[in-house]
CSV table of C-alpha atoms in Angstrom, one decimal:
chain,number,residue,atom,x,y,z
A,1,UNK,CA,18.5,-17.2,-38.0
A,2,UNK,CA,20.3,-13.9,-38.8
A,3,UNK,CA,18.6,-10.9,-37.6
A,4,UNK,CA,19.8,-7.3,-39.5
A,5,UNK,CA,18.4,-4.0,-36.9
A,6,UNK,CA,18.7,-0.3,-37.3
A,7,UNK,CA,17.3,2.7,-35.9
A,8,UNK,CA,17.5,6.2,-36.3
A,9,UNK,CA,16.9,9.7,-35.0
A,10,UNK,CA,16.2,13.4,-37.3
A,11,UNK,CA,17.6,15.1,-35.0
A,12,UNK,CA,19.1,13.1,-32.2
A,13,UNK,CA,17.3,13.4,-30.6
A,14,UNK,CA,14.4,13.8,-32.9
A,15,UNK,CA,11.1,11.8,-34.5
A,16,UNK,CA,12.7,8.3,-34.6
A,17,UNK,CA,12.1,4.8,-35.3
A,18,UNK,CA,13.8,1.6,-36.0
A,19,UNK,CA,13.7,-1.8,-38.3
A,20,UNK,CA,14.6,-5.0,-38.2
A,21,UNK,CA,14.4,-8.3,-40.4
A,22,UNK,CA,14.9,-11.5,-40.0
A,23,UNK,CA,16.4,-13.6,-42.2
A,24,UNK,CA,16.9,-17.7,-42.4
A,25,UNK,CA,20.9,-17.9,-41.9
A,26,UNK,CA,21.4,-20.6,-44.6
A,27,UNK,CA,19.6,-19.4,-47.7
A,28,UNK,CA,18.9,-15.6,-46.8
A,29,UNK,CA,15.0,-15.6,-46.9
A,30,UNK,CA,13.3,-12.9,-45.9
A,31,UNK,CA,11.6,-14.7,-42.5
A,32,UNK,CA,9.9,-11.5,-41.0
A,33,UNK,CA,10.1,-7.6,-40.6
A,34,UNK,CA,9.5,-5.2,-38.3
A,35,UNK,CA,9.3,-1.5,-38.2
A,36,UNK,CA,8.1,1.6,-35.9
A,37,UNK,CA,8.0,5.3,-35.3
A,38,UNK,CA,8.6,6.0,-31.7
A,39,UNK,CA,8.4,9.3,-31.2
A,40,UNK,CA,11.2,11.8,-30.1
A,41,UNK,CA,14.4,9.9,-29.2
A,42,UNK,CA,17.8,9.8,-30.3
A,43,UNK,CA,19.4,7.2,-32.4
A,44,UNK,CA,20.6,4.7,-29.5
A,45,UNK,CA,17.6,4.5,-28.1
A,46,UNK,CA,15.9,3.9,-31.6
A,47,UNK,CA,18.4,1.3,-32.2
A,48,UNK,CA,18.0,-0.7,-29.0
A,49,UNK,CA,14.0,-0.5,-30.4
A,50,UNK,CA,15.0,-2.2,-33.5
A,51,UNK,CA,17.2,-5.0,-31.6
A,52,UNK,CA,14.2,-6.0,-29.2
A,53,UNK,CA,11.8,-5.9,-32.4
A,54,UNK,CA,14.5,-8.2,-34.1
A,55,UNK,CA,15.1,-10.6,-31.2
A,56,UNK,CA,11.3,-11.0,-30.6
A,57,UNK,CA,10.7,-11.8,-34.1
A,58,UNK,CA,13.3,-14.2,-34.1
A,59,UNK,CA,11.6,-16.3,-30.7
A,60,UNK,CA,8.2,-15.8,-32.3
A,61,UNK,CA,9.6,-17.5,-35.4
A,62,UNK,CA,10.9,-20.3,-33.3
A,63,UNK,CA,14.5,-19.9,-33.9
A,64,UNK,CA,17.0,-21.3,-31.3
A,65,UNK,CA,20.4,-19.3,-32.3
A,66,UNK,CA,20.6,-15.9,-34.0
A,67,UNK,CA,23.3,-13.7,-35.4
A,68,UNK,CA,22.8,-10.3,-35.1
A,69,UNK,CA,24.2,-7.7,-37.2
A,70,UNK,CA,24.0,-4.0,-36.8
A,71,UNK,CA,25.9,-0.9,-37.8
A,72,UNK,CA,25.3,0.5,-34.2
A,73,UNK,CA,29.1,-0.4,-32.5
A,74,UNK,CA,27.7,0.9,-29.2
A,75,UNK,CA,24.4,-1.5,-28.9
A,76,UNK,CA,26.8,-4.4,-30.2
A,77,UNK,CA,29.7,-3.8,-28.0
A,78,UNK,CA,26.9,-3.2,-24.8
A,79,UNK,CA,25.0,-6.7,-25.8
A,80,UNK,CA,28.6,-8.4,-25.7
A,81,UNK,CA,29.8,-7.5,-22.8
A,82,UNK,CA,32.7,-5.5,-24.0
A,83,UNK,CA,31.2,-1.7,-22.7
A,84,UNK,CA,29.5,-0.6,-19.5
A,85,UNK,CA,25.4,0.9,-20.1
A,86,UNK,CA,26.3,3.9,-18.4
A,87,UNK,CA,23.2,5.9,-19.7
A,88,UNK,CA,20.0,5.6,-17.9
A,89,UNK,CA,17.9,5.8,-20.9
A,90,UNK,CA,20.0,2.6,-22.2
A,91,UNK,CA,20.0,0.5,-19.1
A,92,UNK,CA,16.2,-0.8,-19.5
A,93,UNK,CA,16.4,-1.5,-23.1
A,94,UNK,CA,19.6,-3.1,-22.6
A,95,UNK,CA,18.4,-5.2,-19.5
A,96,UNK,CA,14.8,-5.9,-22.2
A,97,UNK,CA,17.5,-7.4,-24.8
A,98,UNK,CA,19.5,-9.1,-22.8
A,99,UNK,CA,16.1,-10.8,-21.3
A,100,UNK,CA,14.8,-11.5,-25.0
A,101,UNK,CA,18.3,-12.8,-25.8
A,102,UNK,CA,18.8,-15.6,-22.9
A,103,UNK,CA,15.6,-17.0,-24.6
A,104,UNK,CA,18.0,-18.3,-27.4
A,105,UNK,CA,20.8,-21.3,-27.4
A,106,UNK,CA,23.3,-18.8,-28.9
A,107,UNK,CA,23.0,-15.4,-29.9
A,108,UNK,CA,26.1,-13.6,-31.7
A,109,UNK,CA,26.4,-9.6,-32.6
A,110,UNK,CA,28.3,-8.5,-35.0
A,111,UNK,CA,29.0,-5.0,-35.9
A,112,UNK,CA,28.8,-4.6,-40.0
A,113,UNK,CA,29.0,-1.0,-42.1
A,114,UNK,CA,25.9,1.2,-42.4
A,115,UNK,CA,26.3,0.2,-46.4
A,116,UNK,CA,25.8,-3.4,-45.6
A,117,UNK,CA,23.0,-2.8,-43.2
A,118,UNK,CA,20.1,-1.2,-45.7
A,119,UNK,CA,17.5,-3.6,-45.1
A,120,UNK,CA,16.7,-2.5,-42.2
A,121,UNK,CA,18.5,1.4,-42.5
A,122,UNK,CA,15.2,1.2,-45.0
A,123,UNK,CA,13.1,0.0,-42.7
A,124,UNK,CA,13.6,2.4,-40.2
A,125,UNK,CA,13.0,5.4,-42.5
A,126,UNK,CA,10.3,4.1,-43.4
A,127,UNK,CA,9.0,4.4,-40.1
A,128,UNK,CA,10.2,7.7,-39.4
A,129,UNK,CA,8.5,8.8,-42.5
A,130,UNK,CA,5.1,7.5,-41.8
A,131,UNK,CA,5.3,9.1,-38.9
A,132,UNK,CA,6.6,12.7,-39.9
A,133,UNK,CA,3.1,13.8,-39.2
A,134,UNK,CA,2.2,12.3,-36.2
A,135,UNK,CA,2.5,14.2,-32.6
A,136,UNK,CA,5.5,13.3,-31.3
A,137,UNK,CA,5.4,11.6,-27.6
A,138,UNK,CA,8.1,11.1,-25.3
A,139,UNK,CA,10.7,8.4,-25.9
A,140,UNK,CA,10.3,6.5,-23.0
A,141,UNK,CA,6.5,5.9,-23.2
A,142,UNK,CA,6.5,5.3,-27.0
A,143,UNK,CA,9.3,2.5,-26.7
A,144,UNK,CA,7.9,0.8,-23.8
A,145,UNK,CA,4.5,0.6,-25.6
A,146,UNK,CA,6.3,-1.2,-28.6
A,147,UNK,CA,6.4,-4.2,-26.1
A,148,UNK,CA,3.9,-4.1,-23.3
A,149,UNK,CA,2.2,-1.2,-21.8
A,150,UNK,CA,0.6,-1.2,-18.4
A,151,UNK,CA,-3.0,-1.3,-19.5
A,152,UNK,CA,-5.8,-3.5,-18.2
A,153,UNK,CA,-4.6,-6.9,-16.5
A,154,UNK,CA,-2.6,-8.2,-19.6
A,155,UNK,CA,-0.8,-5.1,-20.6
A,156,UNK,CA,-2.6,-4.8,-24.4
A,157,UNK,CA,-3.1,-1.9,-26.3
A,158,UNK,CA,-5.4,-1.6,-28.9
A,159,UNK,CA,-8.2,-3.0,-30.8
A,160,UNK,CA,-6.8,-6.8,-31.0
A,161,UNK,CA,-7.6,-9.2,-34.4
A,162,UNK,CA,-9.6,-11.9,-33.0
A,163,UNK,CA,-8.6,-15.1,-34.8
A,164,UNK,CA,-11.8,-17.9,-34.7
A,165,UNK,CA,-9.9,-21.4,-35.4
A,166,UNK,CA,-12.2,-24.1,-36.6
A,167,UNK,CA,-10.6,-27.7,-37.4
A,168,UNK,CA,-12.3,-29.3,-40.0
A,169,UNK,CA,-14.8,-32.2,-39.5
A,170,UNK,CA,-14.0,-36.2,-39.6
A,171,UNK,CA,-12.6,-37.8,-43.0
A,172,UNK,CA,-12.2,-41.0,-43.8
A,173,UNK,CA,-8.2,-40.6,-43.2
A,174,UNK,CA,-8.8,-39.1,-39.9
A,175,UNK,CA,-11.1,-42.1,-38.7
A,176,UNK,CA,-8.6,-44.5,-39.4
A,177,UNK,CA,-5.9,-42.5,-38.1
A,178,UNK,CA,-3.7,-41.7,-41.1
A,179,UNK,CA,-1.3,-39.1,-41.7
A,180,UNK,CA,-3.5,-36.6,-43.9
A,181,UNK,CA,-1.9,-33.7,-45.2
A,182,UNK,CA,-2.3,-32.2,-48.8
A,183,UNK,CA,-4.1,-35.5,-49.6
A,184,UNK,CA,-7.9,-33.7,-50.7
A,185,UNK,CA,-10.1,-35.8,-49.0
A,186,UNK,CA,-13.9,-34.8,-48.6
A,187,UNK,CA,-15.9,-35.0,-45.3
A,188,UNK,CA,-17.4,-38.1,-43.9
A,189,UNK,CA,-21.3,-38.1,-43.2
A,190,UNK,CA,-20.2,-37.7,-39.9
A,191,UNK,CA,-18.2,-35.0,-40.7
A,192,UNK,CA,-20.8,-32.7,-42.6
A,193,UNK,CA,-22.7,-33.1,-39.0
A,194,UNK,CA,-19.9,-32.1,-37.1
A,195,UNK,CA,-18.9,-29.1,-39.4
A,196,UNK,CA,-22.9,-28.2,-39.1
A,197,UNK,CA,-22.8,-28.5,-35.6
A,198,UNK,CA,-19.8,-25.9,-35.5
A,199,UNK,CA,-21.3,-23.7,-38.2
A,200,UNK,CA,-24.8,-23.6,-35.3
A,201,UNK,CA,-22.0,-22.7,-32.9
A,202,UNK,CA,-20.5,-20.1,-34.3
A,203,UNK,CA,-23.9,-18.2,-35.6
A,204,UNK,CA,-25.1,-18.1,-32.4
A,205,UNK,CA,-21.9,-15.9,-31.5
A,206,UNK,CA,-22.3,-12.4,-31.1
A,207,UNK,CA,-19.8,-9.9,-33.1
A,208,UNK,CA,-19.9,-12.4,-36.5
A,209,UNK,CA,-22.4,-10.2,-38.1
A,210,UNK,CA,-22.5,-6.3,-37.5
A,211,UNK,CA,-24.4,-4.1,-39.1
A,212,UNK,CA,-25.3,-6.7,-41.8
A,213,UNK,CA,-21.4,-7.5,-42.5
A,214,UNK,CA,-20.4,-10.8,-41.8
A,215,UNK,CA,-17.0,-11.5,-40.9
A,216,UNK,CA,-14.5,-12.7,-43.1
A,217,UNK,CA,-14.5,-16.7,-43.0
A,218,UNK,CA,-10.5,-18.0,-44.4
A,219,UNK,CA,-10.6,-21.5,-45.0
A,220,UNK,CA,-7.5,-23.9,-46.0
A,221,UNK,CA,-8.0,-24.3,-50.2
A,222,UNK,CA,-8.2,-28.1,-48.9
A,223,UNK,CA,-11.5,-29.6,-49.9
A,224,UNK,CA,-12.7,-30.9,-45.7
A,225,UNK,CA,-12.0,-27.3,-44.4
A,226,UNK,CA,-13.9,-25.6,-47.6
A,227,UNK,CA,-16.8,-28.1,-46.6
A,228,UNK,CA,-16.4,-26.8,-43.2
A,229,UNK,CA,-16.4,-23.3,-43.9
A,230,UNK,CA,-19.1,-23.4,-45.9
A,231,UNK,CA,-21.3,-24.6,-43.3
A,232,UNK,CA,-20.6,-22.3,-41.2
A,233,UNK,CA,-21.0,-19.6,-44.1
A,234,UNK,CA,-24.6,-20.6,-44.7
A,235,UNK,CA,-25.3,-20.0,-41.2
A,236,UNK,CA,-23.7,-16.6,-41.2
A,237,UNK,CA,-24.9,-16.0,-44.8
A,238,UNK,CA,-21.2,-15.2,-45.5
A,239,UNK,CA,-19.1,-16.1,-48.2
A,240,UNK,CA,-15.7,-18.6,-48.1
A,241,UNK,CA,-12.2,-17.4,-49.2
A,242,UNK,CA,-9.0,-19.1,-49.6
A,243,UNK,CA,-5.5,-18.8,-47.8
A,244,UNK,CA,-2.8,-21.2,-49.4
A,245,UNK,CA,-0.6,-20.6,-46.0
A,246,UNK,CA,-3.5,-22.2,-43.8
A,247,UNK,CA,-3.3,-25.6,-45.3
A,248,UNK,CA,-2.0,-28.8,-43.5
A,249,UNK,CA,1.5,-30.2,-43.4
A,250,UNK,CA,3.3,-31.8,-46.5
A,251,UNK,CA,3.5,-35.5,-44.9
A,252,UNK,CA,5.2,-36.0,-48.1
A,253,UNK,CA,6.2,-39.6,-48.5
A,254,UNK,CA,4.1,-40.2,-45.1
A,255,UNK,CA,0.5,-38.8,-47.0
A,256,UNK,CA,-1.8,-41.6,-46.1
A,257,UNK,CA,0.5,-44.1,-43.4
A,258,UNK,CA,-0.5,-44.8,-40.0
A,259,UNK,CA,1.7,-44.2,-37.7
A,260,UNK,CA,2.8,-47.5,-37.4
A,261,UNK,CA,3.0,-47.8,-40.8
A,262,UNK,CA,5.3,-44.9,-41.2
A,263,UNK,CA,7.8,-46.0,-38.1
A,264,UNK,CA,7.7,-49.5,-39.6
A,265,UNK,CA,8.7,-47.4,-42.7
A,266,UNK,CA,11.4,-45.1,-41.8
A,267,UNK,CA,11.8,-46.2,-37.8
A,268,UNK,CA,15.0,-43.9,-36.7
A,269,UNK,CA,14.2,-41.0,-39.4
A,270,UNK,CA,10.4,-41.2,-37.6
A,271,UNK,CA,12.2,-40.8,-34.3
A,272,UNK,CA,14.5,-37.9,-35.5
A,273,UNK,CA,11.5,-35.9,-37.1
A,274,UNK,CA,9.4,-36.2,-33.4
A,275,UNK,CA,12.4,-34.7,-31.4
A,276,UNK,CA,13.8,-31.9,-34.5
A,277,UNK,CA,10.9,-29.4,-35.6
A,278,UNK,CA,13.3,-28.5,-38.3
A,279,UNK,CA,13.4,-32.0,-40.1
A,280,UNK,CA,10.8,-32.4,-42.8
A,281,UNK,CA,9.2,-35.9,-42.8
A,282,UNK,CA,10.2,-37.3,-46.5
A,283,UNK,CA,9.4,-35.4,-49.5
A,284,UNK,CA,7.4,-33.4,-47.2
A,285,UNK,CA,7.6,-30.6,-45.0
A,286,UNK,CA,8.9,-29.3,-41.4
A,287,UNK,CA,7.5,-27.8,-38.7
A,288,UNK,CA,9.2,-25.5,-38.8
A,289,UNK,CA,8.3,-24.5,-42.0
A,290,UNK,CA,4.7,-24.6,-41.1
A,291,UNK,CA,4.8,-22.4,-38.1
A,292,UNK,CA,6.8,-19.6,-40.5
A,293,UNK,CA,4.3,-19.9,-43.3
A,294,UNK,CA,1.3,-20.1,-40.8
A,295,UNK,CA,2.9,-16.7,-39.5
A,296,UNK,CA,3.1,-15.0,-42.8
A,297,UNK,CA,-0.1,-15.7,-43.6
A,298,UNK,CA,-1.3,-14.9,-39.9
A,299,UNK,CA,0.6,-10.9,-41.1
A,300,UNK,CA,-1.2,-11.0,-44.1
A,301,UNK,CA,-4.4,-11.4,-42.4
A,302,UNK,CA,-4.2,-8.9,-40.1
A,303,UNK,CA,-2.5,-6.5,-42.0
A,304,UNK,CA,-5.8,-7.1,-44.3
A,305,UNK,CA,-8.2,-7.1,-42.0
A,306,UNK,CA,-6.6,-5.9,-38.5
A,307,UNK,CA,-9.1,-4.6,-35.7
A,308,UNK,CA,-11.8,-7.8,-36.7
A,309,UNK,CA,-13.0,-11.1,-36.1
A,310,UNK,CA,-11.7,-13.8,-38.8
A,311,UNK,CA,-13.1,-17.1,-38.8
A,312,UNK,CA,-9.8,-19.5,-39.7
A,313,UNK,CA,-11.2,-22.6,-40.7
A,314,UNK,CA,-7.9,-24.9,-40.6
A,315,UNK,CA,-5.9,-28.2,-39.9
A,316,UNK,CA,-4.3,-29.6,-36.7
A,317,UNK,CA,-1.1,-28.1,-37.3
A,318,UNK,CA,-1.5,-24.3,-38.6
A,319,UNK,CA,-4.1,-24.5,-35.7
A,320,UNK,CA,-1.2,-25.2,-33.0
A,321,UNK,CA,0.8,-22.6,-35.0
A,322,UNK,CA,-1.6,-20.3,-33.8
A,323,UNK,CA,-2.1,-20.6,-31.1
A,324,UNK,CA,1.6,-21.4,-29.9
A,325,UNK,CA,2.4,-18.0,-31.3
A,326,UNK,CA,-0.3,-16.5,-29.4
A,327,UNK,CA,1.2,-18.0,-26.3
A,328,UNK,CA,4.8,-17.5,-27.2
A,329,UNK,CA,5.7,-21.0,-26.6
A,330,UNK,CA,8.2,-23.0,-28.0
A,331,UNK,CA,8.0,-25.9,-30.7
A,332,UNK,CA,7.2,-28.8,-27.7
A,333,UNK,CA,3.6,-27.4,-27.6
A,334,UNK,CA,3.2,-28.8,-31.1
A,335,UNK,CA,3.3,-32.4,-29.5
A,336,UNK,CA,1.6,-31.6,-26.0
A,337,UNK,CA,-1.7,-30.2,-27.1
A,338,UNK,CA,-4.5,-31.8,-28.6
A,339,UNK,CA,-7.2,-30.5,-30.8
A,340,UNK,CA,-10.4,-32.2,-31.6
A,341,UNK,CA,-11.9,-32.3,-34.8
A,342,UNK,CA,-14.2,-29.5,-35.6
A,343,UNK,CA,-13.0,-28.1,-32.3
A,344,UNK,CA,-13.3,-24.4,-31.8
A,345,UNK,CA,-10.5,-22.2,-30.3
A,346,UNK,CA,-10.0,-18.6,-30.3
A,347,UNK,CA,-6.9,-16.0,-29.6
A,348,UNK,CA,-6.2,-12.3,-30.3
A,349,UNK,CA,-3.7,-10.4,-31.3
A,350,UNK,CA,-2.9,-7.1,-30.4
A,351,UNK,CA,-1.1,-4.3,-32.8
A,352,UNK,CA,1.2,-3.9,-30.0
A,353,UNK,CA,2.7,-7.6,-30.1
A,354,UNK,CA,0.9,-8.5,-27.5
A,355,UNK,CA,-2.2,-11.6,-27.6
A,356,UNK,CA,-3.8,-13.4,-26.0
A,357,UNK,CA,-5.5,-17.1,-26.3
A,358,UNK,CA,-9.1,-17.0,-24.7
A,359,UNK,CA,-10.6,-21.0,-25.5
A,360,UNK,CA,-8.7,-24.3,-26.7
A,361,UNK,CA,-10.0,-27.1,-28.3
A,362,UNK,CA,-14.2,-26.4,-27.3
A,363,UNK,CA,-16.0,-29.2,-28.4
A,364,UNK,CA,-19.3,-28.8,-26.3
A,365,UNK,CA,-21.2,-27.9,-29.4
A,366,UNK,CA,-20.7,-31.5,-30.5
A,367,UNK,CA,-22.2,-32.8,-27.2
């Protein structure tokens, strides 16, 4: 992935803030942004801000080597090596970055123009003008609070988006073990119990319904997480909406194969595409693409409804997505954790980048 950072300072010092997007190397798609005032700093420090924004993004989005580009010569010279960090205010961000970095295969800096840099130039004024009118705070605090501040026993700040994941009951496809991706099958009998006993589940929950407001319920526009959803609408007396980046992976040429059937199929390409997240499964779709589409929508989501409980009602693998990015783990978790069907987990996110996953795959209301 390519990763493009700024920051800058009004001043310098002065109210500053920083932006950085990441970008898939090969094609140039816009993968993620990130922007933020911080407060009264100069433009090093606000530059190092827009590094660690970038290099976290990246290992959120599951990349495993990164270019970085910046117009800053001193925060790309420092990352490489090449010059001391003489400053104190520079030798914690540096040390942050360097830590975020080692997280990758390869990372590579590169120092560009300012003129070929205004993705993220743009980002960062954007920050510094939404916060023109807020009280300025020291440097130091604001910056570490982009990351983790020393607040209760997991460091979060603020009111975190609480994310209710739901699988969808049993199909006919998953009873006989079949790979079931966009393929629209309904619930079994079976299943409408199961999404019925997750729908009595959740509306015994408190914080689902306040003040007469139930909370939003997102289901997959698949037809056995709509069923789902629904369920557990009627229990809430909510209504079901849609969000195209919460449905299941593309199998592609896989859709409806046992396993079996599929290796017997394709035996070394089935091999390649359990050990590569990247590879896509034929005519289909990788996981990696899944965990970054599962992430935009994740941003849209919160950036709709941040600060409240969601109910997600979703598939195996958007589920994982989830939750893996909720535990900043790496692609592996994809094959080492298993989720029941109509299984109930739950994870936060915080607006300060942190989260946290409180349950995994709770079935008990099935029992």
């Amino acid at each position: 992935m390519l990763i493009e950072a700024d920051g800058g300072s009004r001043g310098n010092p002065g109210p500053a803030g920083y932006g950085a997007v990441v970008k898939d190397a090969a094609t140039g798609e816009v993968l993620a942004e990130r922007k933020a005032f911080i407060g009264i700093a100069t433009n090093n420090v606000a530059e190092y801000g827009g590094l660690i924004a970038g290099l976290t993004a990246a290992a959120e989005l599951g990349a495993s080597t990164v270019d970085v580009r910046m117009d800053s010569k001193l925060v790309v010279e420092q990352m490489s090596g090449r010059w001391k960090v003489k400053h104190p205010s520079m030798q914690p961000l540096n040390a942050e970055a360097k830590e975020l970095a080692a997280r990758f295969s390869r990372v590579r800096y590169e120092w560009i123009p300012r003129a070929e840099n205004s993705h993220a130039d743009g980002l960062a004024n954007e920050a510094m003008d939404a916060g023109a009118t807020k009280k300025p705070e020291p440097a130091k605090k604001i910056v570490k609070q982009d990351r983790v501040s020393p607040v209760g026993w997991t460091g979060a700040t603020g009111t975190p988006t609480k994310l209710l994941l739901v699988r969808h009951g049993q199909t006919a496809m998953s009873v006989d073990k079949r790979y079931s991706g966009r393929g629209d099958v309904p619930l079994t009998e079976h299943g409408k119990q199961q999404a019925a006993a997750a729908a009595k589940r959740l509306g015994a929950m408190e914080g689902l319904v306040v003040d007469g407001e139930v909370a939003p319920i997102i289901a997959s526009p698949l037809i056995r997480t709509q069923q789902t959803a629904q369920a557990i609408a009627d229990a809430l007396g909510g209504r079901v909406e849609t969000h195209p980046g919460l449905i299941e992976t593309d199998f592609g040429d896989w859709e409806g194969l046992t396993f079996k059937e599929a290796m017997d199929r394709d035996p070394d390409f089935q091999t390649n595409w359990l050990s590569d997240t990247s590879i896509a499964a034929p005519g289909g779709e990788s996981f990696d693409g899944v965990h970054r589409r599962v992430r935009k929508a994740r941003d849209e989501l919160i950036a709709q409804y941040g600060g409240r409980t969601l109910v997600l009602v979703s598939h195996v693998t958007p589920i994982k997505a989830l939750l893996r990015m909720g535990l900043d783990a790496g692609p592996s978790l994809l094959f080492r954790l298993h989720l029941d069907l109509a299984s109930l987990s739950i994870v936060e996110f915080y607006p300060d980048g942190n989260a946290s996953v409180r349950l995994v795959n709770d079935i008990s209301h099935l029992s």
